[in-house]
Amino acid sequence: MKDEFNDLKEMYEYAWRLIIRGTVDKKSPARHPTFGTIGLLGMPELRTVVLRDANQKTASIEVHTDVESTKVEELKLNPNVGIHIWFPSSKLQVRIKALSEIKTGNALKQEWEKTPNAARVSYGTLPKPGTAIQSPFAYEKPANFQRFCVVKVNIEEMDLTHLGTRHTRANFAKKTDWCGSWLAP
Protein backbone atom coordinates (compact mmCIF):
# COMPACT_ATOMS: atom_id res chain seq x y z
CA MET A 1 0.00 0.00 0.00
CA LYS A 2 1.38 3.37 -1.04
CA ASP A 3 1.13 6.26 1.39
CA GLU A 4 1.96 8.94 -1.16
CA PHE A 5 2.34 9.35 -4.92
CA ASN A 6 4.59 11.89 -6.60
CA ASP A 7 5.07 10.19 -9.96
CA LEU A 8 2.25 10.12 -12.53
CA LYS A 9 3.39 6.93 -14.27
CA GLU A 10 3.76 5.10 -10.96
CA MET A 11 0.23 6.12 -9.90
CA TYR A 12 -1.24 5.03 -13.25
CA GLU A 13 0.57 1.66 -13.18
CA TYR A 14 -0.47 1.06 -9.56
CA ALA A 15 -4.14 1.71 -10.36
CA TRP A 16 -4.03 -0.73 -13.28
CA ARG A 17 -2.43 -3.44 -11.12
CA LEU A 18 -5.30 -3.08 -8.65
CA ILE A 19 -7.93 -3.14 -11.41
CA ILE A 20 -6.45 -6.20 -13.14
CA ARG A 21 -6.29 -8.04 -9.81
CA GLY A 22 -10.09 -7.78 -9.70
CA THR A 23 -10.36 -10.22 -12.60
CA VAL A 24 -8.84 -13.06 -10.56
CA ASP A 25 -9.27 -12.13 -6.89
CA LYS A 26 -12.86 -12.42 -5.69
CA LYS A 27 -11.99 -10.36 -2.58
CA SER A 28 -10.59 -7.44 -4.56
CA PRO A 29 -12.75 -4.29 -4.56
CA ALA A 30 -12.21 -4.15 -8.34
CA ARG A 31 -14.11 -7.41 -8.70
CA HIS A 32 -17.42 -5.56 -8.19
CA PRO A 33 -17.17 -2.01 -9.58
CA THR A 34 -20.07 0.41 -9.80
CA PHE A 35 -21.23 0.70 -13.42
CA GLY A 36 -23.06 3.85 -14.47
CA THR A 37 -25.17 4.52 -17.55
CA ILE A 38 -27.64 7.16 -18.67
CA GLY A 39 -31.09 5.70 -18.06
CA LEU A 40 -33.90 5.49 -20.58
CA LEU A 41 -35.46 8.65 -19.09
CA GLY A 42 -32.15 10.53 -19.04
CA MET A 43 -31.38 10.02 -15.35
CA PRO A 44 -28.19 8.32 -14.12
CA GLU A 45 -28.43 4.58 -13.42
CA LEU A 46 -25.88 2.82 -11.20
CA ARG A 47 -25.42 -0.87 -10.49
CA THR A 48 -22.77 -3.28 -9.33
CA VAL A 49 -21.29 -5.57 -11.98
CA VAL A 50 -18.64 -8.30 -11.98
CA LEU A 51 -15.34 -7.41 -13.63
CA ARG A 52 -14.51 -10.22 -16.08
CA ASP A 53 -11.49 -8.82 -17.92
CA ALA A 54 -9.14 -5.85 -17.71
CA ASN A 55 -6.47 -4.96 -20.25
CA GLN A 56 -4.11 -2.06 -19.65
CA LYS A 57 -2.63 -2.23 -23.15
CA THR A 58 -6.03 -1.72 -24.83
CA ALA A 59 -7.32 0.41 -21.93
CA SER A 60 -10.44 -1.69 -21.66
CA ILE A 61 -12.43 -3.73 -19.22
CA GLU A 62 -15.24 -6.22 -19.77
CA VAL A 63 -18.37 -7.20 -17.91
CA HIS A 64 -21.02 -9.79 -18.79
CA THR A 65 -24.76 -9.21 -18.75
CA ASP A 66 -28.08 -10.46 -20.06
CA VAL A 67 -28.75 -8.95 -23.50
CA GLU A 68 -32.36 -8.35 -22.36
CA SER A 69 -31.26 -6.24 -19.36
CA THR A 70 -32.18 -2.59 -19.20
CA LYS A 71 -28.50 -1.63 -19.13
CA VAL A 72 -28.04 -3.01 -22.65
CA GLU A 73 -31.04 -1.02 -23.84
CA GLU A 74 -29.54 2.09 -22.22
CA LEU A 75 -26.12 1.46 -23.80
CA LYS A 76 -27.68 1.10 -27.25
CA LEU A 77 -29.17 4.58 -26.86
CA ASN A 78 -26.09 6.12 -25.22
CA PRO A 79 -22.81 4.17 -25.12
CA ASN A 80 -21.25 6.44 -22.47
CA VAL A 81 -20.29 4.61 -19.28
CA GLY A 82 -18.93 5.63 -15.90
CA ILE A 83 -17.11 3.17 -13.64
CA HIS A 84 -16.25 3.73 -9.98
CA ILE A 85 -13.96 1.60 -7.84
CA TRP A 86 -12.92 2.36 -4.26
CA PHE A 87 -9.91 0.52 -2.85
CA PRO A 88 -10.24 1.07 0.93
CA SER A 89 -6.93 -0.47 2.03
CA SER A 90 -5.04 1.49 -0.64
CA LYS A 91 -7.14 4.62 -0.12
CA LEU A 92 -7.46 4.95 -3.89
CA GLN A 93 -10.55 6.04 -5.78
CA VAL A 94 -10.69 5.23 -9.50
CA ARG A 95 -13.25 6.99 -11.68
CA ILE A 96 -13.46 5.99 -15.32
CA LYS A 97 -15.18 7.62 -18.30
CA ALA A 98 -15.59 5.30 -21.25
CA LEU A 99 -17.49 4.23 -24.34
CA SER A 100 -19.16 0.84 -24.37
CA GLU A 101 -19.30 -1.76 -27.10
CA ILE A 102 -21.94 -4.50 -26.95
CA LYS A 103 -20.90 -7.96 -28.14
CA THR A 104 -23.30 -10.85 -28.74
CA GLY A 105 -23.55 -14.00 -30.81
CA ASN A 106 -21.46 -17.01 -31.72
CA ALA A 107 -18.16 -15.12 -31.43
CA LEU A 108 -18.70 -15.33 -27.65
CA LYS A 109 -18.78 -19.15 -27.46
CA GLN A 110 -15.31 -19.24 -25.90
CA GLU A 111 -16.32 -16.69 -23.25
CA TRP A 112 -19.48 -18.68 -22.52
CA GLU A 113 -17.43 -21.86 -22.06
CA LYS A 114 -15.19 -20.08 -19.52
CA THR A 115 -18.23 -18.85 -17.58
CA PRO A 116 -18.92 -21.09 -14.55
CA ASN A 117 -22.18 -23.04 -14.75
CA ALA A 118 -23.43 -21.32 -11.58
CA ALA A 119 -23.03 -17.94 -13.29
CA ARG A 120 -24.60 -18.95 -16.62
CA VAL A 121 -28.07 -18.82 -15.07
CA SER A 122 -27.67 -15.03 -14.92
CA TYR A 123 -28.21 -14.96 -18.68
CA GLY A 124 -31.74 -16.02 -19.52
CA THR A 125 -33.98 -14.90 -16.65
CA LEU A 126 -37.71 -15.36 -17.40
CA PRO A 127 -39.40 -12.98 -17.44
CA LYS A 128 -36.60 -10.66 -18.57
CA PRO A 129 -34.70 -8.66 -15.92
CA GLY A 130 -36.64 -5.67 -14.57
CA THR A 131 -40.11 -7.09 -15.33
CA ALA A 132 -42.67 -6.70 -12.52
CA ILE A 133 -43.51 -10.06 -10.88
CA GLN A 134 -46.20 -11.17 -8.40
CA SER A 135 -43.89 -12.53 -5.69
CA PRO A 136 -40.14 -12.49 -4.89
CA PHE A 137 -39.44 -15.80 -6.64
CA ALA A 138 -41.89 -15.71 -9.54
CA TYR A 139 -39.14 -16.11 -12.13
CA GLU A 140 -36.96 -18.79 -13.70
CA LYS A 141 -33.21 -18.73 -14.30
CA PRO A 142 -32.43 -21.01 -17.27
CA ALA A 143 -28.94 -20.64 -18.71
CA ASN A 144 -29.36 -19.31 -22.25
CA PHE A 145 -26.35 -18.60 -24.46
CA GLN A 146 -28.51 -16.50 -26.80
CA ARG A 147 -28.98 -14.01 -23.95
CA PHE A 148 -25.26 -13.86 -23.05
CA CYS A 149 -23.67 -10.49 -23.73
CA VAL A 150 -20.22 -8.99 -23.19
CA VAL A 151 -19.96 -5.25 -22.65
CA LYS A 152 -16.49 -4.04 -23.57
CA VAL A 153 -15.73 -0.73 -21.90
CA ASN A 154 -13.16 1.30 -23.86
CA ILE A 155 -11.63 3.74 -21.41
CA GLU A 156 -11.22 7.34 -22.50
CA GLU A 157 -10.30 8.92 -19.18
CA MET A 158 -9.25 7.85 -15.67
CA ASP A 159 -9.37 10.10 -12.62
CA LEU A 160 -7.35 8.75 -9.68
CA THR A 161 -7.59 10.20 -6.17
CA HIS A 162 -5.32 8.88 -3.43
CA LEU A 163 -6.16 9.77 0.16
CA GLY A 164 -2.73 9.20 1.67
CA THR A 165 -0.87 11.34 4.20
CA ARG A 166 -1.04 14.06 1.58
CA HIS A 167 -3.90 13.68 -0.89
CA THR A 168 -2.99 13.40 -4.57
CA ARG A 169 -5.16 13.39 -7.64
CA ALA A 170 -4.35 12.84 -11.28
CA ASN A 171 -6.26 12.63 -14.52
CA PHE A 172 -5.18 10.38 -17.38
CA ALA A 173 -6.69 10.94 -20.82
CA LYS A 174 -6.42 8.93 -24.00
CA LYS A 175 -5.05 11.14 -26.75
CA THR A 176 -2.80 9.38 -29.25
CA ASP A 177 -1.21 7.85 -26.16
CA TRP A 178 -2.11 8.04 -22.48
CA CYS A 179 -0.97 11.20 -20.76
CA GLY A 180 -1.52 12.32 -17.20
CA SER A 181 -1.66 15.55 -15.29
CA TRP A 182 -1.91 16.40 -11.63
CA LEU A 183 -5.12 17.91 -10.31
CA ALA A 184 -5.87 19.56 -6.99
CA PRO A 185 -7.54 16.87 -4.87
PDB file of C-alpha atoms in Angstrom:
ATOM      1  CA  MET A   1       0.000   0.000   0.000  1.00  0.00           C
ATOM      2  CA  LYS A   2       1.382   3.369  -1.035  1.00  0.00           C
ATOM      3  CA  ASP A   3       1.129   6.264   1.390  1.00  0.00           C
ATOM      4  CA  GLU A   4       1.965   8.940  -1.160  1.00  0.00           C
ATOM      5  CA  PHE A   5       2.337   9.355  -4.920  1.00  0.00           C
ATOM      6  CA  ASN A   6       4.592  11.889  -6.597  1.00  0.00           C
ATOM      7  CA  ASP A   7       5.072  10.191  -9.961  1.00  0.00           C
ATOM      8  CA  LEU A   8       2.249  10.116 -12.535  1.00  0.00           C
ATOM      9  CA  LYS A   9       3.393   6.935 -14.274  1.00  0.00           C
ATOM     10  CA  GLU A  10       3.761   5.096 -10.960  1.00  0.00           C
ATOM     11  CA  MET A  11       0.234   6.116  -9.902  1.00  0.00           C
ATOM     12  CA  TYR A  12      -1.242   5.028 -13.245  1.00  0.00           C
ATOM     13  CA  GLU A  13       0.565   1.662 -13.181  1.00  0.00           C
ATOM     14  CA  TYR A  14      -0.468   1.060  -9.561  1.00  0.00           C
ATOM     15  CA  ALA A  15      -4.143   1.707 -10.363  1.00  0.00           C
ATOM     16  CA  TRP A  16      -4.027  -0.729 -13.279  1.00  0.00           C
ATOM     17  CA  ARG A  17      -2.426  -3.444 -11.125  1.00  0.00           C
ATOM     18  CA  LEU A  18      -5.298  -3.080  -8.651  1.00  0.00           C
ATOM     19  CA  ILE A  19      -7.927  -3.142 -11.410  1.00  0.00           C
ATOM     20  CA  ILE A  20      -6.448  -6.199 -13.140  1.00  0.00           C
ATOM     21  CA  ARG A  21      -6.286  -8.036  -9.813  1.00  0.00           C
ATOM     22  CA  GLY A  22     -10.094  -7.784  -9.698  1.00  0.00           C
ATOM     23  CA  THR A  23     -10.362 -10.223 -12.599  1.00  0.00           C
ATOM     24  CA  VAL A  24      -8.836 -13.059 -10.564  1.00  0.00           C
ATOM     25  CA  ASP A  25      -9.271 -12.131  -6.890  1.00  0.00           C
ATOM     26  CA  LYS A  26     -12.863 -12.421  -5.687  1.00  0.00           C
ATOM     27  CA  LYS A  27     -11.994 -10.358  -2.581  1.00  0.00           C
ATOM     28  CA  SER A  28     -10.585  -7.440  -4.564  1.00  0.00           C
ATOM     29  CA  PRO A  29     -12.752  -4.290  -4.562  1.00  0.00           C
ATOM     30  CA  ALA A  30     -12.210  -4.145  -8.342  1.00  0.00           C
ATOM     31  CA  ARG A  31     -14.112  -7.412  -8.699  1.00  0.00           C
ATOM     32  CA  HIS A  32     -17.420  -5.560  -8.192  1.00  0.00           C
ATOM     33  CA  PRO A  33     -17.174  -2.012  -9.579  1.00  0.00           C
ATOM     34  CA  THR A  34     -20.068   0.410  -9.801  1.00  0.00           C
ATOM     35  CA  PHE A  35     -21.226   0.697 -13.425  1.00  0.00           C
ATOM     36  CA  GLY A  36     -23.063   3.850 -14.470  1.00  0.00           C
ATOM     37  CA  THR A  37     -25.174   4.520 -17.548  1.00  0.00           C
ATOM     38  CA  ILE A  38     -27.636   7.155 -18.674  1.00  0.00           C
ATOM     39  CA  GLY A  39     -31.093   5.698 -18.064  1.00  0.00           C
ATOM     40  CA  LEU A  40     -33.899   5.490 -20.578  1.00  0.00           C
ATOM     41  CA  LEU A  41     -35.464   8.648 -19.094  1.00  0.00           C
ATOM     42  CA  GLY A  42     -32.150  10.530 -19.041  1.00  0.00           C
ATOM     43  CA  MET A  43     -31.377  10.017 -15.355  1.00  0.00           C
ATOM     44  CA  PRO A  44     -28.190   8.316 -14.116  1.00  0.00           C
ATOM     45  CA  GLU A  45     -28.433   4.581 -13.418  1.00  0.00           C
ATOM     46  CA  LEU A  46     -25.876   2.819 -11.201  1.00  0.00           C
ATOM     47  CA  ARG A  47     -25.424  -0.866 -10.488  1.00  0.00           C
ATOM     48  CA  THR A  48     -22.766  -3.281  -9.331  1.00  0.00           C
ATOM     49  CA  VAL A  49     -21.288  -5.567 -11.979  1.00  0.00           C
ATOM     50  CA  VAL A  50     -18.643  -8.300 -11.982  1.00  0.00           C
ATOM     51  CA  LEU A  51     -15.339  -7.412 -13.633  1.00  0.00           C
ATOM     52  CA  ARG A  52     -14.508 -10.217 -16.077  1.00  0.00           C
ATOM     53  CA  ASP A  53     -11.486  -8.822 -17.919  1.00  0.00           C
ATOM     54  CA  ALA A  54      -9.135  -5.847 -17.710  1.00  0.00           C
ATOM     55  CA  ASN A  55      -6.466  -4.964 -20.250  1.00  0.00           C
ATOM     56  CA  GLN A  56      -4.115  -2.060 -19.651  1.00  0.00           C
ATOM     57  CA  LYS A  57      -2.629  -2.227 -23.155  1.00  0.00           C
ATOM     58  CA  THR A  58      -6.030  -1.720 -24.828  1.00  0.00           C
ATOM     59  CA  ALA A  59      -7.320   0.414 -21.931  1.00  0.00           C
ATOM     60  CA  SER A  60     -10.436  -1.690 -21.663  1.00  0.00           C
ATOM     61  CA  ILE A  61     -12.432  -3.733 -19.218  1.00  0.00           C
ATOM     62  CA  GLU A  62     -15.241  -6.223 -19.769  1.00  0.00           C
ATOM     63  CA  VAL A  63     -18.371  -7.205 -17.911  1.00  0.00           C
ATOM     64  CA  HIS A  64     -21.020  -9.789 -18.793  1.00  0.00           C
ATOM     65  CA  THR A  65     -24.760  -9.212 -18.749  1.00  0.00           C
ATOM     66  CA  ASP A  66     -28.085 -10.463 -20.057  1.00  0.00           C
ATOM     67  CA  VAL A  67     -28.745  -8.954 -23.499  1.00  0.00           C
ATOM     68  CA  GLU A  68     -32.357  -8.352 -22.362  1.00  0.00           C
ATOM     69  CA  SER A  69     -31.263  -6.242 -19.364  1.00  0.00           C
ATOM     70  CA  THR A  70     -32.183  -2.592 -19.198  1.00  0.00           C
ATOM     71  CA  LYS A  71     -28.496  -1.628 -19.127  1.00  0.00           C
ATOM     72  CA  VAL A  72     -28.039  -3.011 -22.655  1.00  0.00           C
ATOM     73  CA  GLU A  73     -31.041  -1.022 -23.845  1.00  0.00           C
ATOM     74  CA  GLU A  74     -29.535   2.087 -22.217  1.00  0.00           C
ATOM     75  CA  LEU A  75     -26.125   1.463 -23.801  1.00  0.00           C
ATOM     76  CA  LYS A  76     -27.681   1.101 -27.248  1.00  0.00           C
ATOM     77  CA  LEU A  77     -29.166   4.582 -26.855  1.00  0.00           C
ATOM     78  CA  ASN A  78     -26.092   6.118 -25.215  1.00  0.00           C
ATOM     79  CA  PRO A  79     -22.806   4.171 -25.117  1.00  0.00           C
ATOM     80  CA  ASN A  80     -21.246   6.443 -22.467  1.00  0.00           C
ATOM     81  CA  VAL A  81     -20.291   4.608 -19.280  1.00  0.00           C
ATOM     82  CA  GLY A  82     -18.927   5.626 -15.896  1.00  0.00           C
ATOM     83  CA  ILE A  83     -17.109   3.167 -13.644  1.00  0.00           C
ATOM     84  CA  HIS A  84     -16.255   3.734  -9.983  1.00  0.00           C
ATOM     85  CA  ILE A  85     -13.960   1.596  -7.845  1.00  0.00           C
ATOM     86  CA  TRP A  86     -12.921   2.359  -4.263  1.00  0.00           C
ATOM     87  CA  PHE A  87      -9.906   0.520  -2.849  1.00  0.00           C
ATOM     88  CA  PRO A  88     -10.239   1.066   0.928  1.00  0.00           C
ATOM     89  CA  SER A  89      -6.934  -0.470   2.028  1.00  0.00           C
ATOM     90  CA  SER A  90      -5.045   1.493  -0.644  1.00  0.00           C
ATOM     91  CA  LYS A  91      -7.140   4.620  -0.120  1.00  0.00           C
ATOM     92  CA  LEU A  92      -7.457   4.950  -3.889  1.00  0.00           C
ATOM     93  CA  GLN A  93     -10.553   6.038  -5.781  1.00  0.00           C
ATOM     94  CA  VAL A  94     -10.695   5.227  -9.503  1.00  0.00           C
ATOM     95  CA  ARG A  95     -13.253   6.995 -11.682  1.00  0.00           C
ATOM     96  CA  ILE A  96     -13.459   5.986 -15.324  1.00  0.00           C
ATOM     97  CA  LYS A  97     -15.184   7.623 -18.297  1.00  0.00           C
ATOM     98  CA  ALA A  98     -15.592   5.302 -21.247  1.00  0.00           C
ATOM     99  CA  LEU A  99     -17.487   4.230 -24.344  1.00  0.00           C
ATOM    100  CA  SER A 100     -19.161   0.841 -24.369  1.00  0.00           C
ATOM    101  CA  GLU A 101     -19.296  -1.756 -27.099  1.00  0.00           C
ATOM    102  CA  ILE A 102     -21.939  -4.501 -26.952  1.00  0.00           C
ATOM    103  CA  LYS A 103     -20.899  -7.961 -28.139  1.00  0.00           C
ATOM    104  CA  THR A 104     -23.301 -10.847 -28.736  1.00  0.00           C
ATOM    105  CA  GLY A 105     -23.546 -14.005 -30.811  1.00  0.00           C
ATOM    106  CA  ASN A 106     -21.457 -17.008 -31.723  1.00  0.00           C
ATOM    107  CA  ALA A 107     -18.156 -15.122 -31.433  1.00  0.00           C
ATOM    108  CA  LEU A 108     -18.697 -15.334 -27.648  1.00  0.00           C
ATOM    109  CA  LYS A 109     -18.778 -19.153 -27.463  1.00  0.00           C
ATOM    110  CA  GLN A 110     -15.307 -19.239 -25.904  1.00  0.00           C
ATOM    111  CA  GLU A 111     -16.321 -16.688 -23.254  1.00  0.00           C
ATOM    112  CA  TRP A 112     -19.476 -18.679 -22.519  1.00  0.00           C
ATOM    113  CA  GLU A 113     -17.435 -21.863 -22.063  1.00  0.00           C
ATOM    114  CA  LYS A 114     -15.189 -20.085 -19.524  1.00  0.00           C
ATOM    115  CA  THR A 115     -18.232 -18.850 -17.576  1.00  0.00           C
ATOM    116  CA  PRO A 116     -18.919 -21.087 -14.553  1.00  0.00           C
ATOM    117  CA  ASN A 117     -22.184 -23.041 -14.747  1.00  0.00           C
ATOM    118  CA  ALA A 118     -23.431 -21.324 -11.579  1.00  0.00           C
ATOM    119  CA  ALA A 119     -23.027 -17.936 -13.294  1.00  0.00           C
ATOM    120  CA  ARG A 120     -24.596 -18.948 -16.620  1.00  0.00           C
ATOM    121  CA  VAL A 121     -28.067 -18.823 -15.067  1.00  0.00           C
ATOM    122  CA  SER A 122     -27.669 -15.030 -14.925  1.00  0.00           C
ATOM    123  CA  TYR A 123     -28.211 -14.960 -18.679  1.00  0.00           C
ATOM    124  CA  GLY A 124     -31.739 -16.017 -19.524  1.00  0.00           C
ATOM    125  CA  THR A 125     -33.982 -14.902 -16.648  1.00  0.00           C
ATOM    126  CA  LEU A 126     -37.711 -15.362 -17.397  1.00  0.00           C
ATOM    127  CA  PRO A 127     -39.402 -12.982 -17.441  1.00  0.00           C
ATOM    128  CA  LYS A 128     -36.601 -10.662 -18.568  1.00  0.00           C
ATOM    129  CA  PRO A 129     -34.702  -8.659 -15.924  1.00  0.00           C
ATOM    130  CA  GLY A 130     -36.645  -5.666 -14.567  1.00  0.00           C
ATOM    131  CA  THR A 131     -40.107  -7.091 -15.326  1.00  0.00           C
ATOM    132  CA  ALA A 132     -42.670  -6.697 -12.521  1.00  0.00           C
ATOM    133  CA  ILE A 133     -43.508 -10.057 -10.882  1.00  0.00           C
ATOM    134  CA  GLN A 134     -46.201 -11.168  -8.401  1.00  0.00           C
ATOM    135  CA  SER A 135     -43.889 -12.527  -5.690  1.00  0.00           C
ATOM    136  CA  PRO A 136     -40.140 -12.492  -4.891  1.00  0.00           C
ATOM    137  CA  PHE A 137     -39.438 -15.796  -6.637  1.00  0.00           C
ATOM    138  CA  ALA A 138     -41.889 -15.709  -9.544  1.00  0.00           C
ATOM    139  CA  TYR A 139     -39.141 -16.107 -12.125  1.00  0.00           C
ATOM    140  CA  GLU A 140     -36.959 -18.786 -13.700  1.00  0.00           C
ATOM    141  CA  LYS A 141     -33.211 -18.730 -14.300  1.00  0.00           C
ATOM    142  CA  PRO A 142     -32.432 -21.013 -17.268  1.00  0.00           C
ATOM    143  CA  ALA A 143     -28.936 -20.636 -18.715  1.00  0.00           C
ATOM    144  CA  ASN A 144     -29.363 -19.307 -22.255  1.00  0.00           C
ATOM    145  CA  PHE A 145     -26.345 -18.596 -24.456  1.00  0.00           C
ATOM    146  CA  GLN A 146     -28.511 -16.505 -26.804  1.00  0.00           C
ATOM    147  CA  ARG A 147     -28.983 -14.006 -23.949  1.00  0.00           C
ATOM    148  CA  PHE A 148     -25.257 -13.859 -23.053  1.00  0.00           C
ATOM    149  CA  CYS A 149     -23.672 -10.487 -23.729  1.00  0.00           C
ATOM    150  CA  VAL A 150     -20.224  -8.989 -23.193  1.00  0.00           C
ATOM    151  CA  VAL A 151     -19.959  -5.254 -22.651  1.00  0.00           C
ATOM    152  CA  LYS A 152     -16.494  -4.039 -23.568  1.00  0.00           C
ATOM    153  CA  VAL A 153     -15.726  -0.730 -21.897  1.00  0.00           C
ATOM    154  CA  ASN A 154     -13.160   1.296 -23.864  1.00  0.00           C
ATOM    155  CA  ILE A 155     -11.632   3.736 -21.408  1.00  0.00           C
ATOM    156  CA  GLU A 156     -11.220   7.340 -22.504  1.00  0.00           C
ATOM    157  CA  GLU A 157     -10.299   8.915 -19.178  1.00  0.00           C
ATOM    158  CA  MET A 158      -9.251   7.851 -15.673  1.00  0.00           C
ATOM    159  CA  ASP A 159      -9.372  10.100 -12.616  1.00  0.00           C
ATOM    160  CA  LEU A 160      -7.347   8.751  -9.682  1.00  0.00           C
ATOM    161  CA  THR A 161      -7.587  10.198  -6.175  1.00  0.00           C
ATOM    162  CA  HIS A 162      -5.322   8.877  -3.434  1.00  0.00           C
ATOM    163  CA  LEU A 163      -6.162   9.771   0.156  1.00  0.00           C
ATOM    164  CA  GLY A 164      -2.731   9.198   1.675  1.00  0.00           C
ATOM    165  CA  THR A 165      -0.874  11.338   4.200  1.00  0.00           C
ATOM    166  CA  ARG A 166      -1.044  14.057   1.576  1.00  0.00           C
ATOM    167  CA  HIS A 167      -3.899  13.676  -0.894  1.00  0.00           C
ATOM    168  CA  THR A 168      -2.989  13.401  -4.571  1.00  0.00           C
ATOM    169  CA  ARG A 169      -5.155  13.394  -7.638  1.00  0.00           C
ATOM    170  CA  ALA A 170      -4.347  12.840 -11.281  1.00  0.00           C
ATOM    171  CA  ASN A 171      -6.261  12.625 -14.520  1.00  0.00           C
ATOM    172  CA  PHE A 172      -5.184  10.381 -17.376  1.00  0.00           C
ATOM    173  CA  ALA A 173      -6.685  10.937 -20.820  1.00  0.00           C
ATOM    174  CA  LYS A 174      -6.419   8.926 -23.999  1.00  0.00           C
ATOM    175  CA  LYS A 175      -5.054  11.135 -26.749  1.00  0.00           C
ATOM    176  CA  THR A 176      -2.797   9.384 -29.250  1.00  0.00           C
ATOM    177  CA  ASP A 177      -1.207   7.845 -26.160  1.00  0.00           C
ATOM    178  CA  TRP A 178      -2.114   8.040 -22.476  1.00  0.00           C
ATOM    179  CA  CYS A 179      -0.973  11.199 -20.758  1.00  0.00           C
ATOM    180  CA  GLY A 180      -1.515  12.321 -17.199  1.00  0.00           C
ATOM    181  CA  SER A 181      -1.657  15.547 -15.293  1.00  0.00           C
ATOM    182  CA  TRP A 182      -1.907  16.403 -11.632  1.00  0.00           C
ATOM    183  CA  LEU A 183      -5.122  17.908 -10.306  1.00  0.00           C
ATOM    184  CA  ALA A 184      -5.874  19.561  -6.994  1.00  0.00           C
ATOM    185  CA  PRO A 185      -7.535  16.871  -4.867  1.00  0.00           C
TER     186      PRO A 185
END
